Every structure is written in structure tokens, then in C-alpha cells.
Short mmCIF file of C-alpha atoms in Angstrom, two decimals:
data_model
loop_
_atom_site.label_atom_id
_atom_site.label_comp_id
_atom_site.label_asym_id
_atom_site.label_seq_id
_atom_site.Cartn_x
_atom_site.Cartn_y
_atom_site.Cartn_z
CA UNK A 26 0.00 0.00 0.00
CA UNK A 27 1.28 3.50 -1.41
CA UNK A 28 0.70 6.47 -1.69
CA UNK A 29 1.65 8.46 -4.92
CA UNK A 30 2.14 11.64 -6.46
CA UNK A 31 0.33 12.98 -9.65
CA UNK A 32 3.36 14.51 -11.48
CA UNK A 33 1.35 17.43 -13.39
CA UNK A 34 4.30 18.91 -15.44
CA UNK A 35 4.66 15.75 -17.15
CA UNK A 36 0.90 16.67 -19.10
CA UNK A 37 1.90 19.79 -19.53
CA UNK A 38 4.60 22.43 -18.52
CA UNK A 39 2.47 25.31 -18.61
CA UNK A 40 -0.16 23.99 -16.49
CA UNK A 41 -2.94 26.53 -15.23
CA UNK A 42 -3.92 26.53 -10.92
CA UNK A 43 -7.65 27.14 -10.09
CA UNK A 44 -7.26 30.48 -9.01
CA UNK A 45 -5.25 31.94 -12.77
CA UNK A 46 -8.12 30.30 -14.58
CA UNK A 47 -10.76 32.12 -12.48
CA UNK A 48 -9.09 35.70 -12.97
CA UNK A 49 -9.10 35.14 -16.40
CA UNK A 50 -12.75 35.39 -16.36
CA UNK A 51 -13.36 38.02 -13.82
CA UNK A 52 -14.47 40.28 -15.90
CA UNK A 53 -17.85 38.50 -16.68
CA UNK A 54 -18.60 38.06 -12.67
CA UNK A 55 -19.15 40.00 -9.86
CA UNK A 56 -17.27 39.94 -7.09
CA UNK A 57 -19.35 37.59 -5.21
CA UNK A 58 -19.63 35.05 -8.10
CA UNK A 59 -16.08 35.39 -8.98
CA UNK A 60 -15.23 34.02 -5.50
CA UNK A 61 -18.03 31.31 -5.85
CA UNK A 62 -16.14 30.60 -9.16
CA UNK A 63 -13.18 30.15 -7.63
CA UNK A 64 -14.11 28.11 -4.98
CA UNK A 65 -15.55 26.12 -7.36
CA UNK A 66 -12.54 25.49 -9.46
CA UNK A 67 -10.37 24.70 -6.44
CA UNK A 68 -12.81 22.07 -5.64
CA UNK A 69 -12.70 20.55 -8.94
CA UNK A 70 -9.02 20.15 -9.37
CA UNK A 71 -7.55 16.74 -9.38
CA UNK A 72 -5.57 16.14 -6.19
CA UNK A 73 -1.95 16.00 -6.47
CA UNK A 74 -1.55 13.55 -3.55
CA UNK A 75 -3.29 10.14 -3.84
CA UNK A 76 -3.07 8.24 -0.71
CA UNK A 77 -2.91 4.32 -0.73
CA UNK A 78 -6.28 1.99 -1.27
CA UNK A 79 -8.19 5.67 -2.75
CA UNK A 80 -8.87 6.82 -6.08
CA UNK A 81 -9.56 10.27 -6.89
CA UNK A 82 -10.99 12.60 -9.60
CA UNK A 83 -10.81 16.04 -11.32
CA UNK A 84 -9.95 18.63 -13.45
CA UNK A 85 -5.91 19.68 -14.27
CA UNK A 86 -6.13 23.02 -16.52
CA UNK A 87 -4.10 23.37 -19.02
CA UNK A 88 -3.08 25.11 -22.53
CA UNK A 89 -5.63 24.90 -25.29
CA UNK A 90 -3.99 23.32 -27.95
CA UNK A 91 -5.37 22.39 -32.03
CA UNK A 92 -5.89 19.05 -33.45
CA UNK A 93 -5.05 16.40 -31.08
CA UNK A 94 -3.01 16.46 -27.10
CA UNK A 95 -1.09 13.66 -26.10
CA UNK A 96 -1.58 12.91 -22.61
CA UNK A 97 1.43 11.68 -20.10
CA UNK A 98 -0.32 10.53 -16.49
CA UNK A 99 2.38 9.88 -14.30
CA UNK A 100 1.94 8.97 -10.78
CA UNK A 101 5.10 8.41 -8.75
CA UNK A 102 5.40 6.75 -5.07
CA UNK A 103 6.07 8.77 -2.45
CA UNK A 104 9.53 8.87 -1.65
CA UNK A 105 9.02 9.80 2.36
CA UNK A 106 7.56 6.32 2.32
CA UNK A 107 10.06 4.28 0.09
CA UNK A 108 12.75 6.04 2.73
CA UNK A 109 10.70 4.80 5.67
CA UNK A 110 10.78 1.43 4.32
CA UNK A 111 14.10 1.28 3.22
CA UNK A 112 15.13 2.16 6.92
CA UNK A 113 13.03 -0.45 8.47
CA UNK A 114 14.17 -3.08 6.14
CA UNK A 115 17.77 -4.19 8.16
CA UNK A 116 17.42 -7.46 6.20
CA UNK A 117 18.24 -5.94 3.27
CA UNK A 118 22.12 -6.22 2.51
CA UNK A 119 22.26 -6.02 -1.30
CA UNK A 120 20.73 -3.06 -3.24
CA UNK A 121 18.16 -5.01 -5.71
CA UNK A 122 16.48 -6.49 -2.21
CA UNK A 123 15.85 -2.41 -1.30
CA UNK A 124 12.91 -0.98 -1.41
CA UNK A 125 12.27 1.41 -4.88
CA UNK A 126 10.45 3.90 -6.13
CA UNK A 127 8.03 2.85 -8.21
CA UNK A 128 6.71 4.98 -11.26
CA UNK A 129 3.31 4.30 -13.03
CA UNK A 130 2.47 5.50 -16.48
CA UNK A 131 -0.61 6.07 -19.01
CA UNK A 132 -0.17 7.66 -22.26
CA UNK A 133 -2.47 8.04 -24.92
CA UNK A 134 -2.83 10.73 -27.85
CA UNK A 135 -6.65 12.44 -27.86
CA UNK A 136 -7.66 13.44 -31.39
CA UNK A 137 -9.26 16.82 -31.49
CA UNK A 138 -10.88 17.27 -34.72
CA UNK A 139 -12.74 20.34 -35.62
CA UNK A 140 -13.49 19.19 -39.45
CA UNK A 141 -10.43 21.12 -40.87
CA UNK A 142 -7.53 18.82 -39.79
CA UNK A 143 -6.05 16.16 -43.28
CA UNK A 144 -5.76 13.91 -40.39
CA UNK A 145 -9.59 13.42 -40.31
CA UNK A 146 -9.79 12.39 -43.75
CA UNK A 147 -7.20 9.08 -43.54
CA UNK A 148 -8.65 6.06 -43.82
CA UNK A 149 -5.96 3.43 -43.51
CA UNK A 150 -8.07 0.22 -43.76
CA UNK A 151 -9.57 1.35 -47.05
CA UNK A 152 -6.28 2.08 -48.30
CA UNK A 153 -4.77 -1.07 -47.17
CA UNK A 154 -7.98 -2.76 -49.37
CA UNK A 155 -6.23 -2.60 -52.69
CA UNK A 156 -2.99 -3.13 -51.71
CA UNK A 157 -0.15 -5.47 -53.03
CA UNK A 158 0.56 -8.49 -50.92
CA UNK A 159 3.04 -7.97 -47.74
CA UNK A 160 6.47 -7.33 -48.43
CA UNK A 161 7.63 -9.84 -45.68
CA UNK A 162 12.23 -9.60 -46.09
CA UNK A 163 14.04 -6.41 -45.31
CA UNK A 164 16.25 -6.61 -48.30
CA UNK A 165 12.78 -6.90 -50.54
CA UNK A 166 11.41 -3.74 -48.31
CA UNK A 167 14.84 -1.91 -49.03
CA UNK A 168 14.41 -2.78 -52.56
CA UNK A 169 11.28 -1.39 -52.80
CA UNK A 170 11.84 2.09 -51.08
CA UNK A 171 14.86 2.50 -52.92
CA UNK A 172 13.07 2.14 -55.98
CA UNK A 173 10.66 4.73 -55.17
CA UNK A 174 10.36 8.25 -56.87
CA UNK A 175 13.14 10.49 -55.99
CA UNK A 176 10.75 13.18 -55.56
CA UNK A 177 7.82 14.40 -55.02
CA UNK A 178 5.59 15.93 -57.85
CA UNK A 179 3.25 18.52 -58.54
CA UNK A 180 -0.71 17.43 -59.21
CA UNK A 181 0.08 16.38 -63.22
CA UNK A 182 3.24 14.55 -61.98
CA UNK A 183 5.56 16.66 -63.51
CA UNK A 184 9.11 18.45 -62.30
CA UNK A 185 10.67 17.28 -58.94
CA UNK A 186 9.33 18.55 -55.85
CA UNK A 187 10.84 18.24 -52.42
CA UNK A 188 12.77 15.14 -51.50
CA UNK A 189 11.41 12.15 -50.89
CA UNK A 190 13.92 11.88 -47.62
CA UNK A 191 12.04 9.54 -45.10
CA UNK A 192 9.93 6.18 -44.37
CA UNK A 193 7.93 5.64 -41.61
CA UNK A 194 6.93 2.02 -40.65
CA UNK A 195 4.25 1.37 -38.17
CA UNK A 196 0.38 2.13 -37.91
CA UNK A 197 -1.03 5.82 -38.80
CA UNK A 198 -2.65 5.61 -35.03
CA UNK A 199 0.89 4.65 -33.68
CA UNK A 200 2.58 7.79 -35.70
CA UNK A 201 0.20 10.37 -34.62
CA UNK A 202 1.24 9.08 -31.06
CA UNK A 203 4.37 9.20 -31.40
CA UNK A 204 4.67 12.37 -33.32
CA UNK A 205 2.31 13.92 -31.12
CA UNK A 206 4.74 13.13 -27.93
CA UNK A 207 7.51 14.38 -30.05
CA UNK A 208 5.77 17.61 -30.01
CA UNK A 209 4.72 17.76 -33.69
CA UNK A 210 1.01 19.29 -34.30
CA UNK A 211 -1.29 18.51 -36.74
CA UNK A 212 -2.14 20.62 -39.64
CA UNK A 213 -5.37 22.56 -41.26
CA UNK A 214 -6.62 21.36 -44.49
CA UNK A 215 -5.66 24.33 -47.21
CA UNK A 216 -9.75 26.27 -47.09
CA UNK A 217 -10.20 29.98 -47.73
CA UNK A 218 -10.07 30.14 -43.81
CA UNK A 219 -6.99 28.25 -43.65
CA UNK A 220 -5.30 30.12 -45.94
CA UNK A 221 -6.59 33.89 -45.05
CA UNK A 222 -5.35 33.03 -41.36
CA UNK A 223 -1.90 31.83 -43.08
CA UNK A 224 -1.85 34.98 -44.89
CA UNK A 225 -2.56 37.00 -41.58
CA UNK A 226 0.19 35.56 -39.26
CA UNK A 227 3.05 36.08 -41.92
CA UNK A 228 1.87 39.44 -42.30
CA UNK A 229 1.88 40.14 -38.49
CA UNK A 230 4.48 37.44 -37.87
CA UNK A 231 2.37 35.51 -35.23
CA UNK A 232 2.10 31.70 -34.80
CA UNK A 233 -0.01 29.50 -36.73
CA UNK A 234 0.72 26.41 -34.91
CA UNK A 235 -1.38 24.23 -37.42
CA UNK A 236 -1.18 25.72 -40.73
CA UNK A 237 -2.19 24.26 -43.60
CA UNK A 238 0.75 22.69 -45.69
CA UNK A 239 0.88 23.35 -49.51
CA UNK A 240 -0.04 20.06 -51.40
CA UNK A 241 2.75 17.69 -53.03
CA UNK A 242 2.00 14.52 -55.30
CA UNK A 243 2.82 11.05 -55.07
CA UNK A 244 1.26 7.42 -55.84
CA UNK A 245 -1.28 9.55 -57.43
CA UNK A 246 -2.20 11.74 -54.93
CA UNK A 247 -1.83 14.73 -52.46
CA UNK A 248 -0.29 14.25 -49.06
CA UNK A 249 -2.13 11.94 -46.80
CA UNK A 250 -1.70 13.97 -43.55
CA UNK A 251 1.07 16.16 -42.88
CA UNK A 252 2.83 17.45 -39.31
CA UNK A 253 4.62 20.41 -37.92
CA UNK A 254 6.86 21.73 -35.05
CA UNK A 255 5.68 25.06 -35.28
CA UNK A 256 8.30 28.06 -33.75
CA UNK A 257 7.15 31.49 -32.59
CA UNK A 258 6.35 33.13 -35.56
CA UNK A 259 4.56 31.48 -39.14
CA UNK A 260 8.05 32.02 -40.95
CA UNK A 261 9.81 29.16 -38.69
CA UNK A 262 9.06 25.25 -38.68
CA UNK A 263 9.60 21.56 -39.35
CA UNK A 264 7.32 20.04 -41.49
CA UNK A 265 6.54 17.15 -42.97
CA UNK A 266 4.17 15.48 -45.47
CA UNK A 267 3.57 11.06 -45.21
CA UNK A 268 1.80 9.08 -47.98
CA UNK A 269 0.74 5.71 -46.75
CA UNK A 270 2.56 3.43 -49.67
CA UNK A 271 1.12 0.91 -51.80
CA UNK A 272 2.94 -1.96 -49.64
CA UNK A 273 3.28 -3.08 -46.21
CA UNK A 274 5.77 -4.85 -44.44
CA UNK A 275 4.25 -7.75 -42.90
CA UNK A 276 1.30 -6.27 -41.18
CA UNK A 277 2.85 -2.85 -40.58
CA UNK A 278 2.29 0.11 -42.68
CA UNK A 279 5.00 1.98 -44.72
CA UNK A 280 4.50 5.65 -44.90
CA UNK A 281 6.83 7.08 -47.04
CA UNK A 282 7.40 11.31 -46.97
CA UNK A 283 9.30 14.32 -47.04
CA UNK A 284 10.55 16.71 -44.21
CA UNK A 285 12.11 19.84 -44.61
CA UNK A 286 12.91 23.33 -41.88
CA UNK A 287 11.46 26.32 -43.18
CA UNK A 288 13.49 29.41 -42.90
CA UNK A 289 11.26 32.10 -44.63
CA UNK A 290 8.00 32.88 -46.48
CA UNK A 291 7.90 34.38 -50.11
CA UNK A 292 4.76 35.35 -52.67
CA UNK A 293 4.71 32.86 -55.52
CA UNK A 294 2.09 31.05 -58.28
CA UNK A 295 3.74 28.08 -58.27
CA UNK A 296 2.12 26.85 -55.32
CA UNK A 297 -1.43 25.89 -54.09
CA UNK A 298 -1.55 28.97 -51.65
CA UNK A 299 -0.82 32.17 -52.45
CA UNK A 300 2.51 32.29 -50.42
CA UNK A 301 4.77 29.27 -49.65
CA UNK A 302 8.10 28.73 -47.11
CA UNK A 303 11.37 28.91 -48.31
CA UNK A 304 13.20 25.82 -47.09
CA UNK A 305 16.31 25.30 -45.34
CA UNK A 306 19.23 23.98 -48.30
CA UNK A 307 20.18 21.39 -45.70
CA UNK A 308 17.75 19.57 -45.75
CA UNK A 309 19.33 16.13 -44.55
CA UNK A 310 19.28 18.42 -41.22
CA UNK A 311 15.90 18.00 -40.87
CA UNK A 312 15.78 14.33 -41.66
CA UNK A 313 18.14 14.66 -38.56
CA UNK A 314 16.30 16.35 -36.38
CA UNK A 315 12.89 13.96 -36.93
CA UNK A 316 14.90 10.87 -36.06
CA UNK A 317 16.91 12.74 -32.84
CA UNK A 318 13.19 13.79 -31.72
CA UNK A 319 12.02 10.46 -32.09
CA UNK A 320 15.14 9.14 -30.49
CA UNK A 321 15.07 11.50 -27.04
CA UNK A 322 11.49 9.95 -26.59
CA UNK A 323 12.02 6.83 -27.28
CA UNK A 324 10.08 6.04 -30.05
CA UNK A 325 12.24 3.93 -31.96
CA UNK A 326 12.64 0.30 -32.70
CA UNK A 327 15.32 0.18 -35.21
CA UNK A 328 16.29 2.33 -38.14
CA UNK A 329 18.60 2.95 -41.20
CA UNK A 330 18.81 4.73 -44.66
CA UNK A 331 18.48 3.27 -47.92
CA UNK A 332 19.72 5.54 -51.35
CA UNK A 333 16.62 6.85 -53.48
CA UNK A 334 16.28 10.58 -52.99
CA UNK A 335 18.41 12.92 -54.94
CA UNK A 336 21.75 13.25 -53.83
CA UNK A 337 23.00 17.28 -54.26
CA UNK A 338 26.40 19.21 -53.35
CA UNK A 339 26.10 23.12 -52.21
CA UNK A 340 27.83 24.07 -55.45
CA UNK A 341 25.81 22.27 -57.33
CA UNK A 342 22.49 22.42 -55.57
CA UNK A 343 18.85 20.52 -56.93
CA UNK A 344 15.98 22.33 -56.83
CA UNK A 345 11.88 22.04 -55.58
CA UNK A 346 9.06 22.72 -57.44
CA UNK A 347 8.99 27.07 -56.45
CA UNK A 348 12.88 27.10 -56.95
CA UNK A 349 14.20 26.57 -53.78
CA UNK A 350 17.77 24.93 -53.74
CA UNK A 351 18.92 22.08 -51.40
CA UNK A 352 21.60 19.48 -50.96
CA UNK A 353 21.51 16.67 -49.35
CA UNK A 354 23.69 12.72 -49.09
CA UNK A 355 20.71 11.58 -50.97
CA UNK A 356 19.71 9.11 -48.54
CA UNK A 357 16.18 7.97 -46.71
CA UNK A 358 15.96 7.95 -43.44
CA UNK A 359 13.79 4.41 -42.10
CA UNK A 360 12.09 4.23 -38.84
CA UNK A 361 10.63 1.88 -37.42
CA UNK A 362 8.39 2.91 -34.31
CA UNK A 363 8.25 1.25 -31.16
CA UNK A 364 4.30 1.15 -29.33
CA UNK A 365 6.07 1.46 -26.36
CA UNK A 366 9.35 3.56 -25.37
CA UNK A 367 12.84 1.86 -25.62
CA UNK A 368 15.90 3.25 -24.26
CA UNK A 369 18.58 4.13 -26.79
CA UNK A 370 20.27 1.02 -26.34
CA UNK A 371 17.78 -1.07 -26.89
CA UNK A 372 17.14 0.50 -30.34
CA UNK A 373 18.68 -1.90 -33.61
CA UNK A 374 20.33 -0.74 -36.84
CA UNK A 375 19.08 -2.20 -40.41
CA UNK A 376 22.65 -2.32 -41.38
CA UNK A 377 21.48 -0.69 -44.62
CA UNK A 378 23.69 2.39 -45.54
CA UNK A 379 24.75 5.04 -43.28
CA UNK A 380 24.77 9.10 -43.56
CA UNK A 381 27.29 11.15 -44.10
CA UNK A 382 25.63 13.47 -41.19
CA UNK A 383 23.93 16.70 -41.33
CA UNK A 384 25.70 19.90 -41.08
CA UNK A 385 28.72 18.87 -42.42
CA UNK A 386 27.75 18.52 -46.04
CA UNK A 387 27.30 22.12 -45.73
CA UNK A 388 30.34 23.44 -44.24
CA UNK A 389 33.86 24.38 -46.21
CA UNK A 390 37.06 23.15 -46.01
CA UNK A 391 37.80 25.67 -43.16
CA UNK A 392 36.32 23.89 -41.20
CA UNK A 393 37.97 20.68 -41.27
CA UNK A 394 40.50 21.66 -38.16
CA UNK A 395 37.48 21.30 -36.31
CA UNK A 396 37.38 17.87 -35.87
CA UNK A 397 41.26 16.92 -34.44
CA UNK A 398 42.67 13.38 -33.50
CA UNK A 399 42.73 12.55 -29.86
CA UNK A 400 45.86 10.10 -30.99
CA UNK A 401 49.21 11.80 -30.68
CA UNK A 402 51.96 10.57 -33.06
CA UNK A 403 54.49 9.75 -30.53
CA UNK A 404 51.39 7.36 -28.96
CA UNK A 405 51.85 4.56 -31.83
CA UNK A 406 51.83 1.18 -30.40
CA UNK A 407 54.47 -1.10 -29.34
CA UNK A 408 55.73 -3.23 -32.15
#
């Protein structure tokens, strides 16, 4: 019997108390109601402390947030108690025979749809109706992404768009969990709304934490669903773009897609929205920086890269569909997600090929004394 602590940050940093939620409403009470209103929240809140043999009930306030929240419920024992224990236990003379602190966790992603998210229009199952049979080797699923498209396309299928630069294996419902721990957000559907609010926070330079994403082709179609980790202003952010693929590997689904860091916003008619990002050149950086936020959470099972997408230098950059230039090792980044997490060294290559690693592709030869040998040449080995 134990009691535990509700560890609230771990829902959410920015968590709200009872009393900052009912001043933000004051205005529309009177004093005496405000107070009631207060009481009222304070009443509601779910405890912090749950004592052993009880369960409890009730409201934790946090920030409003678009499209879907993953929720982290973490209750941890109290550690007065596991002291107390650990005291009393003289018997004890070897460290795995001590009392510890024990940790319980519940995680789960809640979808919050308000009819503009692409997310609410994937239907895997219907997709996964007219599919080819199960790829069921590795070396016939690297096969088969490296023989993808290099690209993607624009709605007729012509000129080379962004990248195709990663593959996602695992369910659409295990991505959006994952992703959504990672901290990515969903995006808006392109609508006149959509796009008139786009147009609004690049003009004032605000946030648009789920803005819509510009449509790219491939297998036929637009983007499935696409993600984002949005930065203070509409200019800034990760994004990516999945297609579910026209294979599985034995009963998981391959998502194939493109992810790129945008650095700036421009006018231009070559898109599907009136203005579009200008992406980052590096864009094997942000390939890096999906599988690194995957990685700190532990999200991943195993992963590797296979060739396929177009390989670039800085002098002699490719280029997207609204002329933006990039470089890039050419390679695809494969993940495969784990429904549970797994420490770092639990986590498997493919043994496919290997990167040549962001941020040096980009940098000159001045910067080669950055990197020195830690061997001295006077410490050779004995003969």
C-alpha cells in the first residue's frame, strides 16, 4: 500500500492553478460570483496527492492546444515512504532487495478534430484494401523504397518537388502518437479560412501552430496527412508530409514522406496557396532532427537509410518545385516505431547504408580543423 504523487508537469509544462483560470474570467462576474467561481474550481481540481487503497478525480487546466493532445499521467510513489521502508528493512544487505520507487504511467494521444484537420480524412483500412501483398524480407522492403520516386511531384506529376527523404513504418494511429509526444502538431486542411489566417500571421508574424501545408504529389495523390513543429512566428518550422505506400511490411504500414525546416516565407504562383516557405538547403538536417526527436522519446525500434532521394552538393544544388535549392547525401531515413518507449540502447540498426551526417555537407574546407585526432603521433603502439 502506497501512496503516490500525480506529477502534473509531465501533461503539460504550462499547467494553469484554479485560481489563474478564475481571474481570467473576472471580468464577466461580480465579485461575489467570482469568488463562488473560484471556490468552485479549487474544488474541482484533481488532487496532487493520492493516498494508498483511494482513487480520486478532477480537473488539471491546461493550454488549449489544435488538433489532437497527447496525454502523459504519471503517478510516482512517495519517496518519504520508500525512505521509511528502506530504513526499516535491516534485512536488506544487497541493493536489488531495497525498497524502490516505483513509477506508473498512461499515455495516450486524444484526437481533437474540428473538421479542418487532413488527419480526419485518412482512412488506412480502405487504403490497405487494394494493396499489393506484404512485403515480408528487409532486403525486398529496401528494394522497394529505394526504388521509389526520388521526388515528389506537382498534381500532373511533372518536375521534382521536395525530397522524398524519409519512411515511416508502423500504424497511422501509432505515428500520430508518437509524433504527437515528439511535439509535432497537426495541420489545417488548405480552405479559404486556412489560408486567409496563413496569410494574416506572416503578415503580423504571429504563430499558426497548425497551418495548412501546400499540397505535393505522389502514388497519385496529395499528401495523406502532414505534421509540424511550429516556432514562434509562421516564418519558422519543421514540417513534414507522409503518404501511406502501396505496400506493407508484414502487417505494418509503410509511410513514405518528405521533411524539410522552413526558414522564410515568399509570394509565388507556383504553389497551391498564395505564399509558400522557403526551405532550409540542408535539408538532410531535418531528416536529422525527426529521427533525434524520435530518439530522445524513445520512439524507436530500429532504423537505417536506404539511397533513393536525390543526392546534391552546395555548389551544385537541386531544386523544388517554387525554386528553392537544397543538398543533401541523398539518402532515406527508415524508422521503425516502437508502441512502447525503448531506451537508446535497446534501439537496432538495419545495417542498410549510413549518412554522411547533417551539417557537415554544408560546411567548407575551413572547417575541417574542427574535428582533431585525440591520438598523438608519438602514442603509436608497441611493435
Amino acid at each position: 500500500d502506497f501512496t503516490f504523487w500525480h506529477l502534473r508537469t509531465a501533461l503539460d509544462m504550462d499547467i494553469y492553478s484554479a485560481d489563474e483560470v478564475a481571474r481570467m474570467f473576472a471580468s464577466q462576474y461580480r465579485d461575489t460570483s467570482l469568488d463562488g467561481l473560484r471556490q468552485h474550481l479549487r474544488d474541482e481540481s484533481l488532487r496532487v496527492r493520492v493516498p494508498a487503497q483511494t482513487e480520486t478525480e478532477g480537473f488539471v487546466f491546461v493550454p488549449k492546444v489544435y488538433g489532437g493532445r497527447y496525454v502523459d499521467i504519471r503517478l510516482l510513489q512517495d519517496i518519504y515512504e520508500v525512505a521509511v521502508l528502506r530504513e526499516a528493512d535491516t534485512a536488506a544487505t544487497a541493493s536489488d532487495k531495497m525498497p524502490v520507487e516505483l513509477e506508473m504511467r498512461f499515455e495516450y494521444t486524444i484526437p481533437l478534430p474540428d473538421g479542418m484537420f487532413d488527419f480526419e480524412g485518412l482512412n488506412e483500412a480502405q487504403q490497405h484494401a487494394n494493396q499489393k501483398p506484404a512485403i515480408v524480407t528487409r532486403e525486398a522492403l529496401r528494394a522497394a523504397l529505394e526504388g521509389l520516386s526520388c521526388c515528389s511531384a506537382d498534381a500532373a506529376g511533372d518536375g521534382n518537388g521536395d525530397p522524398l527523404n524519409i519512411v515511416i513504418v508502423a500504424s497511422g494511429e501509432n505515428i500520430l502518437h508518437s509524433l504527437a509526444r515528439a511535439g509535432w502538431s497537426f495541420t489545417h486542411r488548405i480552405t479559404l479560412k486556412s489560408v486567409t489566417t496563413l496569410v494574416g500571421a506572416a503578415l503580423s508574424n504571429k504563430p499558426y501552430p497548425v497551418a495548412p501545408v501546400s499540397d505535393l504529389f505522389l502514388f497519385g495523390r496529395k499528401q495523406d496527412f502532414a505534421l509540424q513543429r511550429p516556432r514562434a512566428n509562421i516564418t519558422q518550422r519543421n514540417h513534414m508530409r507522409l503518404w501511406l505506400a502501396p505496400f506493407r511490411y508484414e502487417s505494418k504500414s509503410v509511410w513514405v514522406g518528405q521533411i524539410s525546416r522552413d526558414i522564410g516565407i515568399k509570394l509565388t504562383s507556383k504553389s497551391t496557396t498564395p505564399t509558400t516557405h522557403i526551405i532550409d538547403p540542408e535539408v538532410d538536417l531535418a531528416r536529422e532532427y525527426l529521427l533525434q526527436s524520435l530518439l530522445s522519446g524513445g520512439f524507436v525500434d530500429m532504423f537505417g537509410f536506404v539511397a533513393g532521394a536525390t543526392a546534391a552538393t552546395p555548389e551544385d544544388p537541386a531544386y523544388n518545385l517554387v525554386g528553392d535549392p537544397y543538398f543533401s547525401d541523398g539518402r532515406r531515413l527508415v524508422v521503425f516505431l516502437s508502441p512502447h518507449p525503448k531506451p537508446y540502447s535497446a534501439v537496432r540498426s538495419l545495417m542498410w547504408e549510413r549518412s554522411d551526417g547533417a551539417i557537415s555537407e554544408g560546411q567548407s574546407p575551413a572547417a575541417a580543423d574542427k574535428t582533431k585526432s585525440l591520438h598523438r603521433a608519438d602514442d603509436a603502439l608497441p611493435q
